[in-house]
Coordinates of C-alpha atoms in Angstrom, one line a residue:
Chain A
X21 CA 64.3 62.3 206.9
X22 CA 61.4 60.0 207.8
X23 CA 59.0 60.3 204.8
X24 CA 56.6 57.5 204.1
X25 CA 57.1 55.2 201.1
X26 CA 53.4 55.4 200.3
X27 CA 51.1 58.1 201.6
X28 CA 47.5 58.3 200.6
X29 CA 45.3 61.3 201.5
X30 CA 41.6 61.0 200.7
X31 CA 42.1 58.8 197.6
X32 CA 38.9 58.2 195.6
X33 CA 38.3 56.0 192.7
X34 CA 35.1 55.3 190.8
X35 CA 34.3 52.9 188.0
X36 CA 31.4 54.4 186.1
X37 CA 28.9 55.4 188.8
X38 CA 30.1 53.0 191.4
X39 CA 32.6 54.5 193.9
X40 CA 35.1 51.8 194.8
X41 CA 37.4 53.9 197.0
X42 CA 35.7 56.5 199.2
X43 CA 38.6 58.5 200.6
X44 CA 41.5 56.3 201.6
X45 CA 44.1 57.6 204.1
X46 CA 47.1 55.4 204.6
X47 CA 50.8 55.6 205.4
X48 CA 53.3 52.9 204.6
X49 CA 56.7 53.5 206.3
X50 CA 59.9 52.6 204.5
X51 CA 61.1 49.1 205.2
X52 CA 57.7 48.1 206.7
X53 CA 55.2 45.4 205.6
X54 CA 51.6 46.4 205.4
X55 CA 48.8 43.9 204.9
X56 CA 45.5 45.0 203.4
X57 CA 42.7 42.7 204.5
X58 CA 38.9 42.8 204.1
X59 CA 36.0 41.3 202.3
X60 CA 36.0 41.1 198.5
X61 CA 34.8 44.2 196.9
X62 CA 36.2 46.3 199.7
X63 CA 38.6 48.1 197.3
X64 CA 41.9 46.6 198.5
X65 CA 43.0 45.5 195.1
X66 CA 41.9 48.7 193.4
X67 CA 43.9 50.7 196.0
X68 CA 46.9 48.6 195.3
X69 CA 46.6 49.1 191.6
X70 CA 46.3 52.9 192.2
X71 CA 49.7 52.8 193.9
X72 CA 51.2 51.6 190.7
X73 CA 49.0 53.8 188.5
X74 CA 47.3 50.8 186.9
X75 CA 44.1 52.7 187.9
X76 CA 43.8 56.4 187.7
X77 CA 43.1 58.2 191.0
X78 CA 40.0 60.4 190.6
X79 CA 40.5 62.5 193.7
X80 CA 42.8 62.9 196.7
X81 CA 46.5 62.6 196.7
X82 CA 48.6 59.5 196.5
X83 CA 52.4 59.8 197.0
X84 CA 54.8 57.0 196.3
X85 CA 58.4 57.7 197.3
X86 CA 57.4 61.4 197.6
X87 CA 56.2 61.5 194.0
X88 CA 52.6 62.3 193.3
X89 CA 51.2 59.3 191.4
X90 CA 49.9 60.0 187.9
X91 CA 50.0 63.8 188.1
X92 CA 52.4 66.6 188.2
X93 CA 51.6 69.5 190.5
X94 CA 52.5 73.0 189.2
X95 CA 51.1 76.4 190.2
X96 CA 48.2 74.9 192.2
X97 CA 47.1 72.7 189.3
X98 CA 47.4 69.0 188.7
X99 CA 48.6 68.0 185.2
X100 CA 47.9 64.5 184.1
X101 CA 51.2 62.7 183.3
X102 CA 52.2 61.6 179.8
X103 CA 52.3 57.9 179.2
X104 CA 56.1 57.7 179.2
X105 CA 56.3 59.6 182.5
X106 CA 53.8 57.2 184.0
X107 CA 55.7 54.2 182.7
X108 CA 58.9 55.7 184.4
X109 CA 57.2 56.3 187.7
X110 CA 56.0 52.7 187.8
X111 CA 59.6 51.6 188.2
X112 CA 59.5 52.6 191.9
X113 CA 57.2 49.6 192.6
X114 CA 57.3 46.0 191.6
X115 CA 54.0 44.1 191.4
X116 CA 53.0 40.6 191.9
X117 CA 49.5 39.5 190.7
X118 CA 47.0 36.9 191.8
X119 CA 47.2 35.1 188.5
X120 CA 51.0 35.4 188.1
X121 CA 50.8 37.0 184.7
X122 CA 54.1 35.6 183.5
X123 CA 54.7 36.1 179.8
X124 CA 53.8 32.6 178.5
X125 CA 55.7 32.9 175.3
X126 CA 59.0 33.5 177.1
X127 CA 61.1 31.1 179.2
X128 CA 61.5 31.8 182.9
X129 CA 64.9 33.5 182.3
X130 CA 63.5 35.6 179.4
X131 CA 60.6 36.7 181.6
X132 CA 63.0 38.1 184.2
X133 CA 65.5 39.6 181.8
X134 CA 62.8 41.3 179.6
X135 CA 62.2 44.5 181.4
X136 CA 65.7 45.3 182.7
X137 CA 67.0 44.9 179.2
X138 CA 64.2 46.5 177.2
X139 CA 62.9 49.1 179.7
X140 CA 66.1 50.0 181.6
X141 CA 68.4 49.3 178.6
X142 CA 70.9 47.4 180.7
X143 CA 73.3 44.9 179.1
X144 CA 71.8 41.4 178.7
X145 CA 74.8 39.5 180.1
X146 CA 74.9 41.5 183.3
X147 CA 71.1 41.1 183.8
X148 CA 71.1 37.4 183.0
X149 CA 73.7 36.9 185.8
X150 CA 71.5 38.8 188.2
X151 CA 68.4 36.9 187.1
X152 CA 70.2 33.6 187.9
X153 CA 71.0 34.9 191.4
X154 CA 67.3 35.9 191.8
X155 CA 66.2 32.4 190.6
X156 CA 68.5 30.8 193.1
X157 CA 67.1 33.1 195.8
X158 CA 63.5 31.9 195.1
X159 CA 64.7 28.3 195.0
X160 CA 64.3 27.8 191.2
X161 CA 67.8 28.1 190.0
X162 CA 67.5 25.1 187.7
X163 CA 64.2 26.2 186.0
X164 CA 65.5 29.1 184.0
X165 CA 64.9 27.5 180.6
X166 CA 61.4 26.2 181.4
X167 CA 58.3 27.8 180.0
X168 CA 55.9 29.2 182.7
X169 CA 53.2 26.7 181.8
X170 CA 55.6 23.8 182.6
X171 CA 55.7 25.0 186.2
X172 CA 53.4 24.6 189.2
X173 CA 51.4 27.6 190.4
X174 CA 53.7 28.1 193.4
X175 CA 56.8 28.0 191.2
X176 CA 55.2 30.5 188.7
X177 CA 54.4 32.9 191.5
X178 CA 58.0 32.7 192.8
X179 CA 59.2 33.5 189.3
X180 CA 56.8 36.4 189.2
X181 CA 58.4 37.7 192.4
X182 CA 61.9 37.3 190.9
X183 CA 60.8 39.1 187.8
X184 CA 59.5 42.1 189.8
X185 CA 62.7 42.1 191.9
X186 CA 64.9 42.2 188.8
X187 CA 63.8 45.8 188.3
X188 CA 65.2 46.7 191.7
X189 CA 62.1 48.3 193.0
X190 CA 61.9 50.3 196.3
X191 CA 58.5 48.9 197.1
X192 CA 56.8 45.6 196.3
X193 CA 53.1 45.3 195.8
X194 CA 51.4 41.9 196.2
X195 CA 47.8 41.4 195.0
X196 CA 46.5 38.3 196.6
X197 CA 49.6 36.4 195.7
X198 CA 48.5 33.1 197.1
X199 CA 44.7 33.1 196.3
X200 CA 45.1 31.2 193.0
X201 CA 47.3 28.5 194.5
X202 CA 46.5 25.0 195.6
X203 CA 46.7 24.9 199.4
X204 CA 49.9 22.9 199.5
X205 CA 51.7 25.5 197.3
X206 CA 50.9 28.5 199.4
X207 CA 53.7 28.0 201.9
X208 CA 56.5 28.2 199.4
X209 CA 55.4 31.6 198.1
X210 CA 54.8 32.9 201.6
X211 CA 58.3 31.8 202.6
X212 CA 59.8 33.8 199.7
X213 CA 57.8 36.8 200.8
X214 CA 58.9 36.4 204.4
X215 CA 62.6 36.3 203.4
X216 CA 62.0 39.4 201.3
X217 CA 60.4 41.2 204.3
X218 CA 63.3 40.2 206.5
X219 CA 65.7 41.7 203.9
X220 CA 64.0 45.0 204.6
X221 CA 61.9 45.4 201.5
X222 CA 58.9 47.7 201.8
X223 CA 55.8 45.6 201.0
X224 CA 52.1 46.2 200.6
X225 CA 50.3 42.9 200.5
X226 CA 46.6 42.3 199.8
X227 CA 46.0 39.0 201.3
X228 CA 43.6 36.6 203.0
X229 CA 46.4 34.8 204.7
X230 CA 45.9 36.2 208.2
X231 CA 48.6 34.0 209.6
X232 CA 51.1 35.7 207.3
X233 CA 49.7 39.1 208.3
X234 CA 50.1 38.4 212.0
X235 CA 53.6 37.0 211.7
X236 CA 55.2 39.3 209.1
X237 CA 53.4 42.6 208.9
X238 CA 54.1 45.8 210.8
X239 CA 50.7 47.2 210.0
X240 CA 47.4 45.6 209.2
X241 CA 44.8 47.6 207.4
X242 CA 41.2 46.4 207.4
X243 CA 39.2 47.8 204.5
X244 CA 35.5 47.5 203.9
X245 CA 33.2 49.2 201.3
X246 CA 35.9 51.5 200.0
X247 CA 37.1 52.9 203.3
X248 CA 39.8 52.1 205.9
X249 CA 37.9 50.8 208.9
X250 CA 40.7 50.1 211.1
X251 CA 44.5 50.0 210.9
X252 CA 47.4 49.3 213.3
X253 CA 49.8 46.7 214.5
X254 CA 48.7 43.1 213.7
X255 CA 48.2 42.1 217.3
X256 CA 45.8 45.0 217.7
X257 CA 43.8 44.8 214.5
X258 CA 43.7 41.0 214.4
X259 CA 43.9 40.3 218.1
X260 CA 41.6 42.8 219.6
X261 CA 39.8 44.8 216.9
X262 CA 37.8 47.8 218.0
X263 CA 35.4 48.1 215.2
X264 CA 32.5 45.7 214.9
X265 CA 32.9 45.3 211.1
X266 CA 36.4 44.1 211.7
X267 CA 35.2 41.8 214.4
X268 CA 32.5 40.4 212.1
X269 CA 34.9 39.9 209.3
X270 CA 37.5 38.1 211.5
X271 CA 35.0 35.9 213.0
X272 CA 34.0 34.7 209.6
X273 CA 37.5 34.2 208.3
X274 CA 39.1 32.6 211.4
Chain B
X6 CA 42.8 27.9 187.7
X7 CA 46.4 26.7 187.3
X8 CA 46.9 23.1 186.5
X9 CA 49.9 20.9 187.0
X10 CA 51.2 20.0 183.6
X11 CA 53.1 16.9 184.5
X12 CA 51.5 14.2 182.4
X13 CA 52.3 10.6 183.5
X14 CA 54.1 8.4 181.1
X15 CA 51.6 7.7 178.3
X16 CA 53.0 4.2 178.0
X17 CA 51.6 3.4 181.4
X18 CA 48.0 3.2 180.2
X19 CA 48.0 -0.5 179.4
X20 CA 44.9 -2.7 179.6
X21 CA 46.4 -5.0 182.2
X22 CA 49.2 -4.5 184.5
X23 CA 51.9 -7.1 184.4
X24 CA 51.1 -9.7 187.1
X25 CA 47.4 -9.8 186.7
X26 CA 47.0 -11.3 183.3
X27 CA 43.3 -11.1 182.4
X28 CA 43.2 -11.3 178.5
X29 CA 41.6 -8.2 176.9
X30 CA 39.7 -8.7 173.7
X31 CA 39.7 -5.4 171.7
X32 CA 36.3 -4.2 170.3
X33 CA 36.0 -5.0 166.6
X34 CA 34.7 -2.4 164.1
X35 CA 33.5 -4.4 161.0
X36 CA 31.4 -1.5 159.6
X37 CA 34.4 0.8 159.8
X38 CA 36.5 -1.7 157.9
X39 CA 33.9 -2.2 155.2
X40 CA 33.5 1.5 154.6
X41 CA 37.2 1.9 154.3
X42 CA 37.5 -0.9 151.7
X43 CA 34.7 0.6 149.6
X44 CA 36.3 4.1 149.7
X45 CA 39.7 2.8 148.7
X46 CA 38.1 1.0 145.8
X47 CA 36.3 4.1 144.7
X48 CA 39.4 6.2 145.0
X49 CA 41.5 3.7 143.0
X50 CA 39.0 3.4 140.2
X51 CA 38.8 7.2 139.9
X52 CA 42.6 7.5 139.8
X53 CA 42.7 4.8 137.3
X54 CA 40.2 6.5 135.1
X55 CA 42.0 9.8 135.2
X56 CA 45.3 8.1 134.4
X57 CA 44.0 6.1 131.3
X58 CA 41.5 8.6 129.9
X59 CA 43.2 9.8 126.7
X60 CA 41.2 13.1 126.7
X61 CA 43.2 14.4 129.7
X62 CA 46.2 14.6 127.3
X63 CA 48.8 13.9 129.9
X64 CA 51.5 14.1 127.3
X65 CA 50.5 17.8 126.6
X66 CA 50.4 18.4 130.4
X67 CA 53.9 17.0 130.7
X68 CA 55.3 19.0 127.8
X69 CA 54.0 22.3 129.2
X70 CA 54.6 21.6 132.9
X71 CA 58.0 23.3 132.8
X72 CA 57.4 25.6 129.8
X73 CA 59.2 29.0 130.3
X74 CA 55.9 31.0 130.1
X75 CA 54.4 28.8 132.8
X76 CA 57.4 28.9 135.2
X77 CA 57.7 32.7 134.7
X78 CA 53.9 33.0 135.3
X79 CA 54.3 30.9 138.5
X80 CA 57.2 33.3 139.5
X81 CA 55.0 36.3 139.0
X82 CA 52.2 34.7 141.0
X83 CA 54.6 34.1 143.9
X84 CA 55.8 37.7 143.6
X85 CA 52.2 39.1 143.7
X86 CA 51.4 36.9 146.7
X87 CA 54.5 37.7 148.7
X88 CA 54.3 41.5 148.1
X89 CA 50.6 41.8 148.6
X90 CA 50.6 39.6 151.7
X91 CA 53.5 41.5 153.3
X92 CA 51.9 44.9 152.7
X93 CA 48.6 43.5 153.7
X94 CA 49.9 42.2 157.0
X95 CA 51.9 45.4 157.8
X96 CA 48.9 47.7 157.0
X97 CA 46.5 45.3 158.6
X98 CA 48.5 45.4 161.9
X99 CA 48.4 49.2 161.8
X100 CA 44.6 49.1 161.1
X101 CA 44.0 46.6 163.9
X102 CA 45.8 48.8 166.4
X103 CA 44.0 51.9 165.1
X104 CA 40.7 50.0 165.4
X105 CA 41.5 49.3 169.1
X106 CA 42.6 52.9 169.7
X107 CA 40.9 55.0 172.4
X108 CA 40.7 57.9 169.9
X109 CA 37.3 57.6 168.3
X110 CA 38.3 59.3 165.1
X111 CA 41.2 56.9 164.6
X112 CA 39.1 53.8 165.3
X113 CA 36.3 55.0 163.0
X114 CA 38.7 55.6 160.1
X115 CA 40.0 52.0 160.5
X116 CA 36.5 50.7 160.8
X117 CA 35.5 52.6 157.6
X118 CA 38.5 51.3 155.7
X119 CA 37.6 47.7 156.6
X120 CA 34.0 48.3 155.8
X121 CA 34.8 49.6 152.4
X122 CA 37.5 47.1 151.3
X123 CA 35.7 44.1 152.6
X124 CA 32.4 45.2 151.2
X125 CA 33.3 45.6 147.6
X126 CA 34.4 42.8 145.3
X127 CA 38.2 42.4 144.8
X128 CA 37.6 42.1 141.1
X129 CA 36.0 45.5 141.1
X130 CA 38.8 47.0 143.2
X131 CA 41.4 45.7 140.8
X132 CA 39.7 47.1 137.7
X133 CA 39.2 50.3 139.6
X134 CA 42.9 50.7 140.3
X135 CA 43.7 49.7 136.7
X136 CA 41.5 52.7 135.5
X137 CA 42.6 55.1 138.2
X138 CA 44.0 57.5 135.5
X139 CA 40.4 58.2 134.5
X140 CA 39.9 59.9 137.9
X141 CA 43.4 61.2 138.6
X142 CA 45.3 61.7 135.4
X143 CA 48.3 63.3 137.2
X144 CA 49.8 62.0 140.4
X145 CA 51.5 64.6 142.7
X146 CA 52.4 65.2 146.3
X147 CA 51.0 68.5 147.5
X148 CA 49.2 70.5 150.1
X149 CA 45.4 70.2 150.2
X150 CA 42.9 72.7 148.9
X151 CA 45.0 73.7 145.9
X152 CA 48.4 74.4 147.7
X153 CA 51.7 74.0 146.0
X154 CA 52.5 70.4 144.8
X155 CA 55.2 68.2 143.5
X156 CA 54.1 66.5 140.3
X157 CA 55.3 62.9 140.0
X158 CA 53.9 62.1 136.6
X159 CA 51.1 60.8 134.7
X160 CA 48.9 58.1 136.4
X161 CA 48.9 56.1 133.2
X162 CA 52.6 55.8 133.4
X163 CA 53.0 55.4 137.1
X164 CA 50.2 52.9 137.8
X165 CA 51.3 50.0 135.6
X166 CA 49.0 46.9 135.4
X167 CA 51.4 45.2 137.9
X168 CA 51.2 48.3 140.1
X169 CA 47.4 48.3 140.0
X170 CA 47.3 44.6 140.8
X171 CA 49.6 45.0 143.8
X172 CA 47.7 48.0 145.0
X173 CA 44.4 46.2 144.7
X174 CA 45.5 43.0 146.3
X175 CA 47.4 44.7 149.2
X176 CA 44.7 47.1 150.2
X177 CA 42.1 44.5 150.1
X178 CA 44.2 42.1 152.1
X179 CA 44.9 44.7 154.7
X180 CA 41.2 44.9 155.5
X181 CA 40.9 41.2 156.2
X182 CA 44.2 41.0 158.1
X183 CA 43.2 43.9 160.3
X184 CA 40.2 41.9 161.5
X185 CA 42.3 38.7 162.0
X186 CA 45.0 40.6 164.0
X187 CA 42.4 42.5 166.0
X188 CA 40.9 39.1 167.0
X189 CA 44.4 37.9 167.9
X190 CA 45.1 41.0 170.1
X191 CA 41.8 40.5 171.8
X192 CA 42.6 36.9 172.7
X193 CA 45.6 37.9 174.9
X194 CA 44.8 37.8 178.6
X195 CA 44.2 41.2 180.1
X196 CA 46.6 40.4 183.0
X197 CA 49.4 40.5 180.4
X198 CA 48.8 44.2 180.0
X199 CA 49.0 44.8 183.8
X200 CA 52.2 42.8 184.1
X201 CA 53.9 44.6 181.2
X202 CA 52.8 48.0 182.4
X203 CA 53.8 47.2 186.0
X204 CA 57.3 46.5 184.6
X205 CA 57.4 50.0 183.2
X206 CA 56.8 49.2 179.6
X207 CA 55.3 51.9 177.4
X208 CA 52.5 51.3 174.9
X209 CA 54.7 50.3 171.9
X210 CA 57.0 48.0 174.0
X211 CA 53.9 46.4 175.4
X212 CA 52.5 45.7 172.0
X213 CA 55.8 44.6 170.3
X214 CA 57.3 42.5 173.1
X215 CA 54.2 41.1 174.9
X216 CA 50.9 41.3 173.1
X217 CA 51.7 40.8 169.4
X218 CA 53.9 37.7 169.9
X219 CA 51.1 36.1 171.9
X220 CA 48.5 37.2 169.4
X221 CA 50.6 35.4 166.7
X222 CA 49.4 32.1 168.0
X223 CA 45.8 33.0 167.3
X224 CA 46.6 35.0 164.2
X225 CA 48.6 32.4 162.3
X226 CA 46.0 29.7 161.3
X227 CA 43.6 32.2 159.7
X228 CA 46.6 34.0 158.1
X229 CA 47.7 30.8 156.6
X230 CA 44.2 30.6 155.1
X231 CA 44.6 34.1 153.8
X232 CA 48.0 33.4 152.2
X233 CA 46.6 30.4 150.4
X234 CA 43.5 32.2 149.2
X235 CA 45.7 35.1 148.2
X236 CA 47.9 32.8 146.1
X237 CA 44.9 31.6 144.2
X238 CA 43.2 35.0 144.3
X239 CA 46.1 36.4 142.3
X240 CA 44.5 34.5 139.4
X241 CA 42.0 37.4 139.3
X242 CA 44.7 39.8 138.0
X243 CA 44.6 37.9 134.7
X244 CA 41.8 40.4 133.9
X245 CA 44.5 43.1 134.0
X246 CA 46.5 41.2 131.3
X247 CA 49.3 40.5 133.8
X248 CA 51.0 37.2 132.8
X249 CA 50.6 35.4 136.1
X250 CA 50.4 31.6 136.2
X251 CA 46.7 31.4 135.0
X252 CA 47.0 34.1 132.3
X253 CA 50.1 32.4 130.9
X254 CA 48.2 29.2 130.7
X255 CA 45.3 31.0 129.1
X256 CA 47.6 32.5 126.4
X257 CA 48.9 29.1 125.5
X258 CA 45.5 27.4 125.2
X259 CA 44.1 30.3 123.3
X260 CA 46.6 29.3 120.6
X261 CA 46.6 25.5 120.8
X262 CA 43.1 24.9 122.1
X263 CA 44.4 22.5 124.7
X264 CA 42.3 24.1 127.4
X265 CA 42.0 21.3 129.9
X266 CA 45.6 20.1 129.9
X267 CA 46.9 23.7 130.4
X268 CA 44.4 24.3 133.3
X269 CA 45.8 21.1 134.8
X270 CA 49.3 22.4 134.4
X271 CA 48.3 25.6 136.2
X272 CA 46.4 23.7 138.9
X273 CA 49.4 21.4 139.6
X274 CA 51.6 24.5 140.1
X275 CA 49.0 26.1 142.4
X276 CA 48.8 22.8 144.4
X277 CA 52.6 22.6 144.7
X278 CA 52.8 26.2 145.9
X279 CA 50.0 25.8 148.5
X280 CA 51.5 22.6 149.7
X281 CA 54.8 24.4 150.4
X282 CA 53.0 27.2 152.1
X283 CA 51.1 24.9 154.4
X284 CA 54.3 23.3 155.4
X285 CA 55.8 26.6 156.5
X286 CA 52.5 27.5 158.2
X287 CA 52.9 24.4 160.4
X288 CA 56.5 25.3 161.2
X289 CA 55.5 28.8 162.2
X290 CA 52.5 27.7 164.3
X291 CA 54.9 25.4 166.2
X292 CA 57.3 28.3 166.7
X293 CA 54.7 30.6 168.1
X294 CA 52.9 27.9 170.1
X295 CA 56.0 27.6 172.3
X296 CA 55.2 28.0 175.9
X297 CA 51.4 27.6 175.4
X298 CA 51.2 23.9 175.0
X299 CA 54.2 21.6 175.1
X300 CA 52.3 19.5 172.5
X301 CA 54.9 19.5 169.7
X302 CA 57.7 18.4 172.0
X303 CA 55.6 15.8 173.7
X304 CA 54.3 14.3 170.4
X305 CA 57.9 13.9 169.3
X306 CA 58.8 12.2 172.6
X307 CA 55.8 9.9 172.6
X308 CA 56.5 8.8 169.0
X309 CA 59.8 7.4 170.0
X310 CA 58.1 5.8 172.9
X311 CA 55.6 3.9 170.7
X312 CA 58.5 2.8 168.5
X313 CA 60.2 1.3 171.4

């Protein structure tokens, strides 16, 4: 079997009368790293949020791990999913946000343990041990009892990655994970993401870090104005882009 | 933007570093000092006057301060406050969530409730509940439009004055609490919803585990206000002939004509109770402020620093 982890066919999304996604076609292979790049307003983040059903897809089909996102298909009709089913289906993917979104009223350890215990109903002691391992993995083994606000941005983002991993997702979504960080803190987060990629995690990363995209990704997707302009291996898209919009964007960013 | 919250040792901010010893003359505030002295004198003379003025009848105050009617009255005042406030907060939370609901009927009902109970005087509501038997002589559970029903009994018997007081205070309080809690929920960062949903939480888990605990921080200070104003607001139920603190004092001075001393007795009890409540409010605020600002912990640490 070689089915894609994420498969989008003509995905459309509008907010009010503005169409943000104008038919996205995209395939993310299992175990691969895909970087979505493009100017702001191009729809990268919206598309990423659609994968996790944080936004509802208006038209087209979006499959994650062979499951249609947000709808059930029966007898040639699409039935909108109930909230509980949607919540279940979100467990396939873990998500990391630009502004970390750690729960400020919980300690680092409580942040990580929260969902495995209260959503999956797993025993707290078992999850806590795993959480400690995850913290060690992101290099913050000694910060379990700190509150998020006591940590630097880079540390918070690494905790957010650990929190998402604690749910044992098959796919990790990163929404500009380093854009809110001071420049000297970007490296530590990218290092964690690199090690995750090396461990074989399927990742979709919205990013402006072209160095990371070139080095780590298997596929780079350039989006502009709600469409995929160009996609392919990083050397191709970043090194010798065919499309002039890609060329224009890269010349501005590099 | 994210900030680093590592604050340097507060003790380091000294006017001159050791080694370069330029003497520093602190700025003097003569006017500030003069005003302080005048105010202290005024306060002292007022206190002195209150203490020696025979017409306050401090002896009467002292003899009634722990009178059984008064302490029972204070107990009833506490009961009214605790029950009404608890029901008010619970119902207020439900109303707040209803108000934020995507279902327009649900949110309109909540809005209408709040509009009605905030828009009419509490005193009127209390008297209304007290006289509910005039509208509904019999209380029964049943199906609408004349279906079968289970009669519980006469409204006059079921709605006692205390019942009417609790109903009136709770339902009125719920309207105010709903608005306070709605404000609290609105203050929570939208990213928290995304994060909780992405972790697979459903609506109620999201509310209970993530949003409400954070809303508490914003909800608590105005709620403290509400509790204190409720404690004093219970004095209104004296119109329903319920022997709360104020009504008990009124009964006594109706007999012995010592109006002022007994009002002082009641006031002292109200003051004591609000003081205790404020103390607990501070504690709770600290509890729910955890993780938002490390202020409480730092203050404690810096105190020891200045002592050293």
